[in-house]
Structure formats: structure tokens, C-alpha cells
Amino acid sequence: MINLKIDGFDVSVPKNTTILEAAKQLNIDIPTLCFMKGINEPGSCRVCVVEVEGWRGLHPACVTKVSEGIVVKTATSTVREARKNILELIMANHNRECLSCPRNLKCELQTLCNDNGIDTIPYEGKVDKGCLDTSGPIVRDPNKCVLCGRCVSVCSKIQDVSAIDFAFRGAHMTVTTAYEEGLVGQDCINCGQCIKICPVGALQERDDTDKVWKALENPELHVVVQTAPAVRVALGEEFGFAPGTNVEGKMVTALRRLGFNKVFDTNFSADLTIIEEGNELIERIQNGGKLPMITSCSPGWIKFCEHNYHDFIENLSSCKSPQQMFGAIAKSYYPVKADVDPKSMFVVSVMPCTAKKYEADREEMSVDGLKDIDAVITTRELAKMIRQAGIKFAELEDSKQDSILGTYSGAGTIFGNTGGVMEAALRTVADKLTGKSLDCIDYTAVRGLEGIREATVNIADMEIKVAVANGTGNASKLLDKIRAGEANYHFIEVMGCEGGCINGGGQPIIKDKSTTEAVKTARIKGLYNIDASCEKRKSHENPEIQKLYSEYLGEAGGHKAHKLLHTHYTA
Ligand code: HC1
Ligand code: SF4
């Protein structure tokens, strides 16, 4: 252990610990704009500078390792002056339109400036870094970028995409795409992980709330909404609830108050996905189909596969995602039952995911010329609409989703967690293959936050080998092993974001990034708690799903199901 003193207090930490980490042990929070443990550790912003007695100059705490006996000071007048100066320099080259910035009040730079007494900007010299990139669901504003490099790191190291990088030098340095073209034409998978990690408002999702308001105000339209599994355990964070709190009942009430004709649930169509996907898996296993079958509900993952693992396209399940299945059913079965013209249907999704905006606009995602989904808003955008409508969310009473696309099982709920789609599928596949209703339905081996998890499940005397990957960087590692002949499976679940949809790019911004893992864990627990409390915990036991098949679809994997619920990828 290394012994040192920070701000007059003794602390002992292991060798190779940084001063920043050592200070945390004493509950001293040294500010930084660029540092993200394990992801981005460049020491570039210099906001974390500290003094060390006997050492010349100031030292960035995030990259300076402790040594025996050193005496560190984190808030002397020299340090405070330097920190202020650094922030003033950053602000001199920053678009300071805070009031109209989507990150207003959740901006790390704004907080640092407040905390460090920045009241004027003594320097001039703003350099124009180019236009707003509005080419796709991810909007980039180079004039708000503080060059911390977090987005570059998450995109390359975690997602294995590298759609953005530093370019140019000195005052002209910027984070941009290849040839400075729009993100939409790049390898970008629209996952939005760069938005979540950005300390300022340089990255945000395309705002589709106006589109939804207009539809709600149009008396010619029948506007229905679906909410993804992971939204209900995160939306509350926007209104002061602890991460993981299940605010489903209040969310449904709020959506009714906003004026939606019907409030439905993506959990319903997640159950539907399991019926189709489970059936497809059994068929592939029994009839020598392409294995491993890989889940297809995460649109960031699909785009990643199309760009980088083209040889696995046939492994993808032909099932549309629950978002898209919902839209197809909302514009076919529902209009028949509700006596509504399918052409007057306007289907809105509330998703934790920015890539869902892209998925809804894909050419494949329509039936007979009708788009499955008309507008997608994120959890953050829904919170904004609720605030715009003056709804006091925390005070709302609970209410329940509408029938006939609003009932769900626990299996549909856990889709939002990494491993959840796999577990939901196994619950149904095991019952189908054994012809029994099994009691053992908690497949804990596929739960957790590890990047890749593997298990072998014995069902009806068959050893079914499964794997779960979360974050496209982990998907790369897994698929590379398969390519090299070092691993093989029957069934793989891939989710584009680490942790699954609970950590999607459209979820509430976690302002204190050091709590990210705890927030993810709380949201995951929130969904498993809902699952445990559900009366039905298997997708095939959902009575509304049973009715949909008996009244309308016929057989799982049948002609009608194929037309509405399946697709194929060719890119
Ligand atoms: Fe997801 Fe899915 S789990 S992809 O994360 O399969 O977005 O929550 O809605 O479609 O159900 C997202 C979540 C979501 C789909 C489902
Ligand atoms: Fe990279 Fe995802 Fe951001 Fe695209 S959305 S730039 S893939 S992190």
C-alpha cells in the first residue's frame, strides 16, 4: 500500500492508484470533464489539476499516480485559479446558448462553471467548427464540443464502431466524422451511447416531439402509443424518483393526459416476439436451419452486423423487433377490432433507444405501404412532453394500459435487461419442447452485467448452448470467436448497449457519471421485480397474445405472421 496525505488527511491506497481515485477514498471530489474510468483516461481537459508539495507546477489528478509520502493539495488558491482559468478558456471557444441547450441544468460544464465562480469570460476568439449535423437520429453540434474525447472513446472502445474521431489541430481541433460528412452515412449505429457520455450538449437525439404533438392535435388521426419495457424503470429519474423505481402506472396516466387515444405496451409485442422467435429457434434446431440463431430486436446491433459481420446476416432471426411487431399489429388486427381505418392510425413509440428512430424509418419496416411506426420519442423526450403539458408527474395516480395490446407477461418485461430476451425465449421454448408447464423459469446464468455470458441449458434431453452479449464491442468479441471456430452456440442474444435497453441512448442522462453502474443495476432490478410480481411470467401464457393468434394470426410462423411480423436483412 502507498501512504499519502490529501488536503491534510492520511490515506492508504494500492500502488498505481491515481490521485483522483485516492481522493475519492476521502470523499474529495476532484472535478474533471474528460475522465471516465476504464473508458476515457487521457488527462486532456486539465480541470483536475492539483498541487503536490515539492513537485514543480500543477499535475492532472486523473493520470498522476500516487507515490509514498506525497502531500497533495486539491483546492489551494493556485489550484482554484488554474481551474478557473482552464474553464474560462474552454468557455471562450464554446457556444454558450445554455438556455436553448437540451443539456441545460444537466450540463457538467455549466455545473463546473457555477461551482468555480465563472461569471465573465475574459477571452475572445471563438472558432467556428462547422454546422449542426442533423443528418440522422443523432444530432451533433461541433460548436458545443469541449474536446474531452469521451464520445470518441465510447464509440471506438466500447461499441467498436469508430464513427467519430479528432481531426485538425490547435484551435481548429474538432471531433468529426470521416470527410466531415453526416453521421447517418457513416458506420454509426445510432446507439446514442455518445450522447449519454457527453458532458455537455454537443450530442443529442433528433427531437420528434413536435411530430407527436401535431398528431395528437389532428382530429383525423387515431393516435396510439406503446412504451418499451425499460422506460418504466427510468422515466421517474426525470421527476425525482430513484433509479429503478417502477413508474408504469403514472406513465400510463400521463400518456392519457397527453391525449393518446389508446395507451398500449411494447411488453405485449415482446411476448409476441417470443412466440415467433421461439418457434423459429425450434424449427432451426429441428430442421437443420442456420445456427446459431441471433436475436434481431436491437436496431443498433442489426446495423453493426450489416456493416461488420455480413457473414452472420443469415444467422439473424427473421423476427421484426417488438417495436415493429407492435406497429404492424396496431395497423392490422387492432383497426379491425376497434373499427378504425388503418390509414388513420398514427403509432407512436416511447423508447429508451435512439436507434429505434432509425429502425422505424427502415424501408423493410412497413406492410402494404403502411409504415409500422410513425414517430419514435425517447424516454427523455417523453419527460419533456410531460413537463410541457404541465403535468405534475409525481402526483399522478396510477392507471392501467388499454386492452387489446396492453397486457403482458413477466417475460415481455425483462426484454429491457441484457439476457432478458434469452431468458424469455427459454421459458417458452422449454415449455414447447417438453410439452409441460415448467416451474423452473429463472435462468439466472444469463442474467448480470458481464459483457459476454454463456450457458448450457438442458431442455428435453437436449443440450442447448446459449450466449448473451451486450454492447456491440462485446458482440464483436463473441462473433470473432465463432468465426475462428473457437466457440459455437444454438442461440445468441445481442443487445447494442451495455446492460441492454435499460442503458439505451435515449434514457435519462446520469449526471454523476460515477454512479452509472449503480443506476444500471437499479434499473435492471426494477425490471426483474416487475417480472417476479407478474401473474403470468411466460409469453405464451399472455391471454391477449393467445387471443391474437386464435382470432387473427393463426399459426406461429404462419403466412399472416410472416407477412406482418418477419423481415429480412440484405445489406
Ligand atoms: Fe428495447 Fe425491445 S427490449 S429493443 O431495448 O426488444 O428500445 O426496453 O422496446 O423493440 O420489447 C428498446 C427496451 C424495446 C424492442 C422490446
Ligand atoms: Fe458511435 Fe453510437 Fe455515437 Fe454513432 S451513436 S457515433 S455508433 S457512439
Coordinates of C-alpha atoms and ligand atoms in Angstrom, one line a residue:
M1 CA 0.0 0.0 0.0
I2 CA 1.1 3.6 -0.6
N3 CA 0.6 6.2 2.1
L4 CA -0.1 9.8 1.3
K5 CA -1.8 12.9 2.6
I6 CA -4.5 14.7 0.7
D7 CA -5.8 18.1 1.9
G8 CA -4.3 17.3 5.3
F9 CA -5.8 13.8 5.7
D10 CA -4.0 10.5 5.6
V11 CA -5.0 7.8 3.1
S12 CA -3.5 4.4 2.1
V13 CA -4.2 3.1 -1.4
P14 CA -2.8 0.3 -3.6
K15 CA 0.2 1.0 -5.9
N16 CA -0.7 2.6 -9.3
T17 CA -3.8 4.3 -7.9
T18 CA -4.3 7.8 -9.3
I19 CA -4.5 10.9 -7.1
L20 CA -8.1 11.3 -8.4
E21 CA -9.0 7.8 -7.1
A22 CA -7.2 8.2 -3.9
A23 CA -9.0 11.5 -3.2
K24 CA -12.3 9.7 -3.7
Q25 CA -11.5 7.4 -0.7
L26 CA -11.5 10.6 1.4
N27 CA -14.8 11.8 -0.2
I28 CA -12.9 14.5 -2.0
D29 CA -14.4 15.0 -5.5
I30 CA -11.7 16.5 -7.8
P31 CA -13.6 17.9 -10.8
T32 CA -12.9 16.6 -14.3
L33 CA -14.5 17.0 -17.7
C34 CA -12.8 14.2 -19.7
F35 CA -12.1 11.4 -17.3
M36 CA -14.3 8.3 -17.4
K37 CA -12.8 5.3 -15.6
G38 CA -11.9 2.5 -17.9
I39 CA -13.2 4.3 -21.0
N40 CA -11.5 7.7 -21.4
E41 CA -8.4 8.4 -19.3
P42 CA -6.5 11.0 -21.5
G43 CA -5.7 13.7 -18.9
S44 CA -6.6 16.2 -21.6
C45 CA -9.1 18.7 -20.1
R46 CA -6.7 19.6 -17.2
V47 CA -9.6 20.6 -14.9
C48 CA -8.4 18.1 -12.3
V49 CA -5.1 19.8 -11.7
V50 CA -3.7 19.6 -8.1
E51 CA -0.6 20.7 -6.3
V52 CA 1.9 18.2 -4.9
E53 CA 4.4 19.6 -2.3
G54 CA 7.9 19.7 -3.6
W55 CA 6.9 19.0 -7.2
R56 CA 7.1 21.7 -9.9
G57 CA 3.9 23.0 -11.4
L58 CA 0.4 21.5 -11.3
H59 CA -0.5 17.9 -12.1
P60 CA -3.6 16.3 -13.6
A61 CA -5.0 14.1 -10.8
C62 CA -6.6 11.7 -13.2
V63 CA -3.3 10.4 -14.7
T64 CA -0.9 11.1 -11.9
K65 CA -0.1 8.0 -9.8
V66 CA 0.3 8.2 -6.1
S67 CA 3.8 7.7 -4.5
E68 CA 4.9 7.1 -0.9
G69 CA 4.7 10.1 1.4
I70 CA 3.5 12.7 -1.1
V71 CA 1.4 15.6 0.2
V72 CA -1.4 16.6 -2.2
K73 CA -3.5 19.8 -2.1
T74 CA -6.6 19.9 -4.2
A75 CA -8.1 23.3 -3.5
T76 CA -5.3 25.9 -2.8
S77 CA -5.7 29.3 -4.3
T78 CA -3.1 28.3 -7.1
V79 CA -5.3 25.3 -7.9
R80 CA -8.5 27.2 -7.9
E81 CA -7.1 30.0 -10.0
A82 CA -5.7 27.5 -12.6
R83 CA -9.0 25.6 -12.7
K84 CA -10.9 28.8 -13.2
N85 CA -8.5 29.8 -16.0
I86 CA -8.9 26.4 -17.7
L87 CA -12.7 26.7 -17.6
E88 CA -12.6 30.3 -18.9
L89 CA -10.5 29.1 -21.9
I90 CA -12.9 26.2 -22.6
M91 CA -15.9 28.6 -22.4
A92 CA -14.2 31.1 -24.7
N93 CA -14.5 28.6 -27.5
H94 CA -17.9 27.2 -26.6
N95 CA -21.3 28.0 -27.9
R96 CA -22.8 29.5 -24.8
E97 CA -26.5 29.4 -25.6
C98 CA -27.3 27.5 -22.4
L99 CA -31.0 28.5 -22.2
S100 CA -31.8 26.8 -25.5
C101 CA -29.5 23.8 -25.0
P102 CA -31.0 20.4 -24.4
R103 CA -28.5 19.8 -21.7
N104 CA -29.4 23.0 -19.7
L105 CA -29.2 22.2 -16.0
K106 CA -27.7 18.8 -16.7
C107 CA -24.5 20.0 -18.2
E108 CA -21.3 19.1 -16.4
L109 CA -19.5 22.3 -17.8
Q110 CA -22.3 24.5 -16.6
T111 CA -22.1 23.0 -13.1
L112 CA -18.3 23.4 -13.0
C113 CA -18.5 27.0 -14.1
N114 CA -21.1 27.7 -11.4
D115 CA -19.0 25.9 -8.8
N116 CA -15.8 27.6 -9.7
G117 CA -17.2 31.2 -9.9
I118 CA -17.0 31.8 -13.6
D119 CA -19.0 35.0 -14.0
T120 CA -17.4 36.5 -17.1
I121 CA -15.4 35.1 -20.0
P122 CA -12.3 37.3 -20.3
Y123 CA -11.1 35.7 -23.6
E124 CA -12.5 36.2 -27.1
G125 CA -11.7 34.1 -30.1
K126 CA -14.5 31.6 -30.8
V127 CA -13.6 29.4 -33.8
D128 CA -16.4 28.2 -36.0
K129 CA -16.2 24.4 -36.0
G130 CA -18.9 23.8 -38.6
C131 CA -22.6 23.2 -38.9
L132 CA -25.0 21.2 -36.8
D133 CA -25.2 17.6 -38.1
T134 CA -28.9 16.8 -38.4
S135 CA -28.4 14.0 -40.9
G136 CA -29.9 11.3 -38.7
P137 CA -31.3 10.5 -35.3
I138 CA -28.0 11.6 -33.6
V139 CA -27.6 15.4 -33.8
R140 CA -24.0 16.8 -33.4
D141 CA -23.2 20.4 -32.6
P142 CA -19.4 20.8 -33.1
N143 CA -19.6 24.3 -31.6
K144 CA -20.6 22.9 -28.2
C145 CA -17.9 20.2 -28.2
V146 CA -15.3 20.6 -25.4
L147 CA -12.9 18.0 -27.0
C148 CA -13.0 15.8 -23.9
G149 CA -12.8 12.7 -26.1
R150 CA -15.4 10.7 -24.2
C151 CA -17.6 10.1 -27.2
V152 CA -14.7 9.1 -29.3
S153 CA -13.6 6.6 -26.7
V154 CA -17.1 5.1 -26.1
C155 CA -17.7 4.8 -29.8
S156 CA -14.4 3.0 -30.5
K157 CA -13.6 1.2 -27.3
I158 CA -17.0 0.1 -26.0
Q159 CA -19.0 -0.1 -29.2
D160 CA -16.1 -1.0 -31.6
V161 CA -17.6 1.4 -34.2
S162 CA -15.2 4.4 -34.5
A163 CA -17.7 6.6 -36.4
I164 CA -16.2 9.8 -34.9
D165 CA -12.6 10.9 -34.1
F166 CA -10.5 14.0 -33.6
A167 CA -9.4 16.0 -36.6
F168 CA -7.3 19.1 -37.3
R169 CA -5.0 20.9 -34.8
G170 CA -4.8 23.7 -32.3
A171 CA -7.9 26.0 -32.1
H172 CA -9.4 24.2 -35.1
M173 CA -9.3 20.8 -33.5
T174 CA -12.7 19.1 -33.6
V175 CA -14.5 15.8 -33.2
T176 CA -15.9 14.8 -36.5
T177 CA -16.7 12.0 -39.0
A178 CA -14.7 10.8 -41.9
Y179 CA -14.6 13.5 -44.6
E180 CA -16.8 15.6 -42.2
E181 CA -19.9 14.1 -43.6
G182 CA -23.2 13.5 -41.8
L183 CA -23.2 10.7 -39.2
V184 CA -26.1 9.0 -41.0
G185 CA -23.9 8.0 -43.9
Q186 CA -21.2 6.6 -41.7
D187 CA -20.8 3.3 -39.8
C188 CA -22.6 5.0 -36.9
I189 CA -25.2 2.5 -35.4
N190 CA -27.3 5.3 -33.8
C191 CA -26.9 3.8 -30.4
G192 CA -26.6 7.1 -28.7
Q193 CA -24.0 6.0 -26.2
C194 CA -22.0 9.1 -27.2
I195 CA -25.0 11.3 -26.2
K196 CA -25.1 9.8 -22.7
I197 CA -21.4 10.2 -22.0
C198 CA -21.1 13.7 -23.4
P199 CA -20.6 16.2 -20.6
V200 CA -22.3 19.0 -22.5
G201 CA -24.9 19.4 -25.2
A202 CA -22.7 18.6 -28.2
L203 CA -24.7 15.4 -28.9
Q204 CA -28.4 14.9 -28.6
E205 CA -31.2 12.9 -30.3
R206 CA -33.3 14.3 -33.0
D207 CA -36.3 15.9 -31.4
D208 CA -39.5 14.3 -32.6
T209 CA -41.8 15.7 -30.0
D210 CA -43.4 18.3 -32.4
K211 CA -44.4 15.5 -34.8
V212 CA -46.2 13.8 -31.9
W213 CA -47.9 17.0 -30.7
K214 CA -49.1 17.6 -34.2
A215 CA -50.6 14.1 -34.5
L216 CA -52.3 14.5 -31.1
E217 CA -53.9 17.7 -32.3
N218 CA -55.1 16.2 -35.5
P219 CA -58.7 15.0 -35.1
E220 CA -58.5 12.9 -38.2
L221 CA -55.9 10.6 -36.6
H222 CA -56.3 7.8 -34.1
V223 CA -53.1 8.1 -32.1
V224 CA -51.9 5.2 -30.0
V225 CA -48.7 4.8 -28.0
Q226 CA -46.5 1.9 -26.9
T227 CA -43.9 2.2 -24.2
A228 CA -40.8 0.0 -24.2
P229 CA -40.0 -2.3 -21.3
A230 CA -37.1 -0.2 -20.0
V231 CA -38.8 3.2 -20.0
R232 CA -40.9 2.5 -16.9
V233 CA -37.9 2.0 -14.6
A234 CA -36.0 5.1 -15.7
L235 CA -38.6 7.8 -16.6
G236 CA -39.1 8.5 -12.9
E237 CA -35.5 9.8 -12.7
E238 CA -36.6 12.8 -14.7
F239 CA -39.1 13.6 -11.9
G240 CA -37.0 13.0 -8.8
F241 CA -37.6 9.2 -8.3
A242 CA -34.7 6.9 -7.5
P243 CA -33.3 4.9 -10.5
G244 CA -35.2 1.6 -10.9
T245 CA -38.4 2.9 -9.5
N246 CA -41.3 1.4 -11.4
V247 CA -43.4 4.4 -12.5
E248 CA -45.5 2.5 -15.1
G249 CA -48.9 3.5 -13.6
K250 CA -48.0 7.2 -13.5
M251 CA -46.6 6.9 -17.0
V252 CA -49.8 5.5 -18.4
T253 CA -51.9 8.2 -16.7
A254 CA -49.5 10.9 -18.1
L255 CA -49.8 9.5 -21.6
R256 CA -53.7 9.5 -21.3
R257 CA -53.5 13.1 -20.2
L258 CA -51.3 14.0 -23.2
G259 CA -54.3 12.9 -25.3
F260 CA -53.4 9.5 -26.8
N261 CA -56.5 7.6 -27.9
K262 CA -55.1 4.4 -26.5
V263 CA -52.1 3.6 -24.3
F264 CA -50.6 0.2 -25.0
D265 CA -47.4 -1.6 -24.2
T266 CA -44.3 -2.9 -26.1
N267 CA -44.2 -5.6 -23.4
F268 CA -47.2 -7.1 -25.2
S269 CA -45.4 -7.3 -28.5
A270 CA -42.2 -8.5 -26.7
D271 CA -44.4 -11.5 -25.8
L272 CA -45.4 -11.8 -29.4
T273 CA -41.8 -11.7 -30.5
I274 CA -41.1 -14.6 -28.2
I275 CA -43.8 -16.7 -29.7
E276 CA -42.4 -16.1 -33.2
E277 CA -38.7 -16.2 -32.3
G278 CA -39.1 -19.3 -30.1
N279 CA -40.9 -21.1 -32.9
E280 CA -38.1 -20.1 -35.3
L281 CA -35.5 -21.4 -33.0
I282 CA -37.2 -24.7 -32.6
E283 CA -37.6 -25.0 -36.3
R284 CA -34.0 -24.2 -37.0
I285 CA -32.8 -26.7 -34.4
Q286 CA -35.1 -29.5 -35.5
N287 CA -34.8 -29.0 -39.3
G288 CA -31.1 -28.2 -39.7
G289 CA -31.6 -24.4 -40.1
K290 CA -28.8 -21.8 -39.8
L291 CA -27.3 -21.8 -36.3
P292 CA -26.5 -20.0 -34.1
M293 CA -29.7 -18.0 -34.4
I294 CA -29.1 -14.5 -33.2
T295 CA -31.7 -12.1 -31.9
S296 CA -32.7 -9.2 -34.0
C297 CA -34.6 -6.8 -31.8
S298 CA -31.8 -4.3 -31.2
P299 CA -31.5 -2.0 -34.3
G300 CA -28.1 -0.7 -33.3
W301 CA -26.8 -4.3 -33.3
I302 CA -28.5 -5.0 -36.6
K303 CA -26.7 -2.1 -38.3
F304 CA -23.5 -3.2 -36.7
C305 CA -23.9 -6.7 -38.1
E306 CA -24.8 -5.4 -41.5
H307 CA -21.6 -3.3 -41.6
N308 CA -19.1 -5.6 -39.9
Y309 CA -20.4 -9.2 -39.7
H310 CA -22.1 -9.6 -43.1
D311 CA -21.4 -13.3 -42.9
F312 CA -23.8 -13.6 -39.9
I313 CA -26.8 -12.0 -41.7
E314 CA -28.5 -15.3 -42.2
N315 CA -28.0 -16.1 -38.5
L316 CA -30.2 -13.2 -37.6
S317 CA -33.7 -14.1 -36.6
S318 CA -36.2 -13.1 -39.2
C319 CA -38.4 -11.6 -36.5
K320 CA -39.0 -7.9 -36.5
S321 CA -38.3 -6.2 -33.2
P322 CA -41.2 -5.8 -30.6
Q323 CA -41.4 -2.1 -31.6
Q324 CA -42.1 -3.0 -35.2
M325 CA -44.3 -6.0 -34.5
F326 CA -46.4 -3.7 -32.3
G327 CA -46.8 -1.3 -35.2
A328 CA -47.8 -4.0 -37.7
I329 CA -50.4 -5.4 -35.3
A330 CA -51.7 -1.9 -34.4
K331 CA -52.3 -1.2 -38.1
S332 CA -53.9 -4.6 -39.0
Y333 CA -55.6 -6.5 -36.1
Y334 CA -56.3 -3.5 -33.9
P335 CA -58.2 -1.5 -36.6
V336 CA -60.4 -4.5 -37.3
K337 CA -61.3 -4.9 -33.6
A338 CA -61.6 -1.2 -32.9
D339 CA -63.4 -0.4 -36.1
V340 CA -60.9 2.2 -37.1
D341 CA -59.5 2.9 -40.6
P342 CA -55.9 1.6 -40.6
K343 CA -54.9 4.6 -42.7
S344 CA -56.0 7.0 -39.9
M345 CA -53.8 5.1 -37.3
F346 CA -50.7 7.0 -36.0
V347 CA -48.5 4.9 -33.9
V348 CA -46.0 6.4 -31.5
S349 CA -43.3 4.6 -29.7
V350 CA -41.6 5.7 -26.4
M351 CA -38.2 4.0 -26.4
P352 CA -35.1 4.1 -24.3
C353 CA -33.2 3.8 -27.6
T354 CA -32.1 6.4 -30.2
A355 CA -31.6 3.7 -32.8
K356 CA -35.3 2.9 -32.7
K357 CA -35.8 6.2 -34.6
Y358 CA -33.7 4.8 -37.3
E359 CA -35.3 1.3 -37.2
A360 CA -38.8 2.8 -37.7
D361 CA -37.6 4.6 -40.9
R362 CA -36.1 1.5 -42.4
E363 CA -37.6 0.5 -45.8
E364 CA -38.3 -3.0 -44.6
M365 CA -40.5 -1.8 -41.7
S366 CA -43.8 -1.4 -43.5
V367 CA -46.7 -3.6 -44.6
D368 CA -48.7 -2.9 -47.7
G369 CA -47.3 0.6 -47.9
L370 CA -48.2 1.5 -44.3
K371 CA -45.2 2.3 -42.1
D372 CA -45.4 0.2 -38.9
I373 CA -44.3 3.1 -36.7
D374 CA -45.0 6.8 -37.4
A375 CA -42.9 8.5 -34.6
V376 CA -40.4 7.5 -32.0
I377 CA -39.6 9.5 -29.0
T378 CA -37.0 8.7 -26.3
T379 CA -37.6 8.5 -22.5
R380 CA -36.1 12.0 -22.3
E381 CA -38.4 13.3 -24.9
L382 CA -41.5 11.9 -23.2
A383 CA -40.4 13.6 -19.9
K384 CA -40.1 16.8 -21.9
M385 CA -43.6 16.5 -23.3
I386 CA -45.0 15.7 -19.8
R387 CA -43.3 18.9 -18.5
Q388 CA -44.5 21.0 -21.5
A389 CA -48.1 19.8 -20.7
G390 CA -47.7 21.0 -17.1
I391 CA -48.4 17.5 -15.7
K392 CA -47.3 17.0 -12.2
F393 CA -45.9 13.6 -12.8
A394 CA -45.0 12.7 -9.2
E395 CA -48.6 13.5 -8.0
L396 CA -50.3 11.4 -10.6
E397 CA -52.5 8.4 -9.7
D398 CA -51.6 5.1 -11.3
S399 CA -53.6 3.6 -14.1
K400 CA -53.5 0.6 -16.4
Q401 CA -52.8 0.2 -20.1
D402 CA -55.7 -0.3 -22.5
S403 CA -56.8 -3.6 -24.0
I404 CA -56.2 -5.2 -26.6
L405 CA -52.5 -4.6 -27.0
G406 CA -51.6 -3.7 -23.4
T407 CA -51.4 -7.0 -21.4
Y408 CA -48.0 -8.5 -20.8
S409 CA -46.1 -11.3 -19.0
G410 CA -43.0 -11.0 -16.9
A411 CA -41.1 -12.4 -19.8
G412 CA -42.0 -9.5 -22.0
T413 CA -40.9 -7.1 -19.3
I414 CA -37.4 -8.4 -18.9
F415 CA -36.6 -7.8 -22.6
G416 CA -35.2 -4.5 -21.4
N417 CA -32.4 -6.1 -19.5
T418 CA -29.3 -7.8 -21.1
G419 CA -30.1 -11.5 -21.0
G420 CA -33.8 -10.8 -20.8
V421 CA -34.7 -11.8 -24.4
M422 CA -32.8 -15.0 -23.9
E423 CA -34.5 -15.9 -20.6
A424 CA -37.9 -15.0 -22.0
A425 CA -37.3 -17.2 -25.1
L426 CA -36.0 -20.1 -22.9
R427 CA -39.1 -20.1 -20.8
T428 CA -41.3 -20.6 -23.8
V429 CA -39.0 -22.9 -25.8
A430 CA -38.7 -25.2 -22.7
D431 CA -42.4 -25.5 -22.3
K432 CA -42.9 -26.1 -26.0
L433 CA -40.2 -28.8 -26.3
T434 CA -41.2 -30.7 -23.1
G435 CA -44.9 -30.2 -23.6
K436 CA -45.1 -29.3 -19.9
S437 CA -45.6 -26.1 -18.0
L438 CA -42.3 -25.9 -16.2
D439 CA -41.9 -24.3 -12.8
C440 CA -38.2 -23.6 -13.1
I441 CA -38.2 -20.4 -15.1
D442 CA -35.5 -18.2 -13.6
Y443 CA -32.5 -18.7 -15.9
T444 CA -30.1 -16.8 -13.7
A445 CA -27.0 -17.9 -15.6
V446 CA -27.9 -15.5 -18.4
R447 CA -28.5 -12.5 -16.0
G448 CA -25.9 -10.0 -15.0
L449 CA -23.8 -7.2 -16.4
E450 CA -20.8 -9.1 -17.7
G451 CA -20.2 -8.2 -21.3
I452 CA -20.5 -11.8 -22.5
R453 CA -22.2 -14.6 -20.7
E454 CA -22.5 -18.3 -21.7
A455 CA -24.7 -21.2 -20.5
T456 CA -25.7 -24.6 -21.5
V457 CA -29.3 -25.4 -20.8
N458 CA -30.7 -28.9 -20.7
I459 CA -34.2 -29.0 -22.3
A460 CA -36.0 -32.2 -23.2
D461 CA -32.7 -34.1 -23.1
M462 CA -31.1 -31.6 -25.4
E463 CA -28.1 -29.5 -24.5
I464 CA -28.9 -26.0 -25.8
K465 CA -25.8 -23.8 -25.8
V466 CA -26.6 -20.1 -25.5
A467 CA -24.6 -16.9 -25.2
V468 CA -25.5 -13.3 -24.4
A469 CA -23.5 -10.2 -25.5
N470 CA -24.3 -6.6 -24.5
G471 CA -22.6 -3.6 -26.2
T472 CA -21.5 -4.1 -29.8
G473 CA -17.9 -4.3 -28.8
N474 CA -18.7 -7.5 -26.8
A475 CA -20.7 -8.8 -29.8
S476 CA -17.5 -8.4 -31.9
K477 CA -15.5 -10.4 -29.4
L478 CA -18.1 -13.2 -29.4
L479 CA -18.6 -13.3 -33.2
D480 CA -14.8 -13.3 -33.8
K481 CA -14.6 -16.4 -31.6
I482 CA -17.2 -18.1 -33.7
R483 CA -15.5 -17.1 -36.9
A484 CA -12.3 -18.5 -35.6
G485 CA -14.1 -21.8 -34.8
E486 CA -13.4 -21.4 -31.1
A487 CA -17.0 -21.3 -29.9
N488 CA -20.4 -22.3 -31.1
Y489 CA -23.9 -22.0 -29.9
H490 CA -27.5 -22.6 -30.7
F491 CA -28.8 -19.2 -29.8
I492 CA -27.3 -15.8 -29.1
E493 CA -28.8 -12.6 -27.7
V494 CA -27.1 -9.4 -28.7
M495 CA -28.1 -6.0 -27.4
G496 CA -26.4 -2.9 -28.8
C497 CA -25.9 -1.2 -25.5
E498 CA -24.1 -2.3 -22.4
G499 CA -26.7 -3.5 -19.9
G500 CA -29.3 -3.7 -22.6
C501 CA -32.1 -1.2 -23.2
I502 CA -32.1 -0.1 -19.6
N503 CA -28.9 1.8 -20.6
G504 CA -30.1 2.8 -24.0
G505 CA -29.0 6.1 -25.6
G506 CA -32.4 7.7 -25.0
Q507 CA -32.6 7.1 -21.3
P508 CA -32.3 9.9 -18.7
I509 CA -28.8 11.4 -18.5
I510 CA -26.9 10.2 -15.5
K511 CA -25.3 13.5 -14.4
D512 CA -22.9 12.0 -11.9
K513 CA -21.2 9.5 -14.2
S514 CA -19.5 7.7 -11.2
T515 CA -23.0 6.3 -10.3
T516 CA -23.6 4.8 -13.8
E517 CA -23.1 1.2 -12.7
A518 CA -25.3 1.6 -9.7
V519 CA -28.0 3.2 -11.9
K520 CA -27.8 0.4 -14.4
T521 CA -28.1 -2.2 -11.6
A522 CA -31.1 -0.5 -10.1
R523 CA -33.0 -0.3 -13.4
I524 CA -32.2 -4.0 -14.0
K525 CA -33.5 -4.9 -10.6
G526 CA -36.6 -2.8 -11.3
L527 CA -37.5 -4.9 -14.3
Y528 CA -36.8 -8.3 -12.6
N529 CA -39.0 -7.1 -9.7
I530 CA -41.9 -6.4 -12.1
D531 CA -41.3 -9.9 -13.7
A532 CA -41.4 -11.6 -10.3
S533 CA -44.7 -9.8 -9.4
C534 CA -46.5 -10.7 -12.7
E535 CA -49.3 -13.2 -12.5
K536 CA -48.1 -14.7 -15.9
R537 CA -44.4 -14.9 -16.4
K538 CA -44.3 -16.7 -19.8
S539 CA -45.1 -15.1 -23.1
H540 CA -47.2 -17.9 -24.4
E541 CA -49.5 -17.6 -21.3
N542 CA -50.4 -13.9 -22.1
P543 CA -54.1 -14.1 -22.8
E544 CA -54.1 -11.2 -25.3
I545 CA -51.4 -13.0 -27.3
Q546 CA -53.4 -16.2 -27.3
K547 CA -56.4 -14.3 -28.5
L548 CA -54.4 -12.6 -31.2
Y549 CA -53.4 -16.0 -32.6
S550 CA -56.7 -17.6 -32.3
E551 CA -58.7 -14.7 -33.8
Y552 CA -56.3 -13.3 -36.4
L553 CA -52.8 -14.7 -36.9
G554 CA -53.4 -18.4 -36.9
E555 CA -50.2 -20.4 -36.5
A556 CA -46.9 -19.0 -35.2
G557 CA -44.7 -18.7 -38.2
G558 CA -47.7 -19.0 -40.5
H559 CA -48.4 -17.0 -43.6
K560 CA -50.1 -14.0 -41.9
A561 CA -47.5 -13.9 -39.1
H562 CA -44.7 -13.9 -41.7
K563 CA -46.3 -11.1 -43.7
L564 CA -46.7 -8.8 -40.6
L565 CA -44.1 -9.9 -38.2
H566 CA -41.0 -11.0 -40.1
T567 CA -38.4 -9.3 -42.3
H568 CA -35.1 -10.0 -43.8
Y569 CA -31.8 -8.1 -44.0
T570 CA -29.7 -7.9 -47.1
A571 CA -27.2 -5.1 -46.6
Ligands
HC1_1 FE1 -35.7 -2.5 -26.0 FE2 -37.1 -4.2 -27.3 S1 -36.1 -4.6 -25.3 S2 -35.1 -3.4 -28.1 O1 -34.2 -2.5 -25.5 O2 -36.7 -5.9 -27.9 O3 -35.6 0.2 -27.2 O4 -36.9 -1.5 -23.4 O5 -38.5 -1.8 -26.6 O6 -38.4 -3.3 -29.9 O7 -39.7 -5.0 -26.0 C1 -35.6 -0.8 -26.7 C2 -36.4 -1.8 -24.4 C3 -37.6 -2.5 -26.6 C4 -38.0 -3.7 -28.9 C5 -38.7 -4.8 -26.6
SF4_2 FE1 -20.7 6.0 -32.2 FE2 -23.1 5.1 -31.2 FE3 -22.5 7.7 -31.2 FE4 -22.9 6.5 -33.5 S1 -24.4 6.8 -31.9 S2 -21.3 8.0 -33.1 S3 -22.1 4.5 -33.1 S4 -21.5 6.1 -30.0

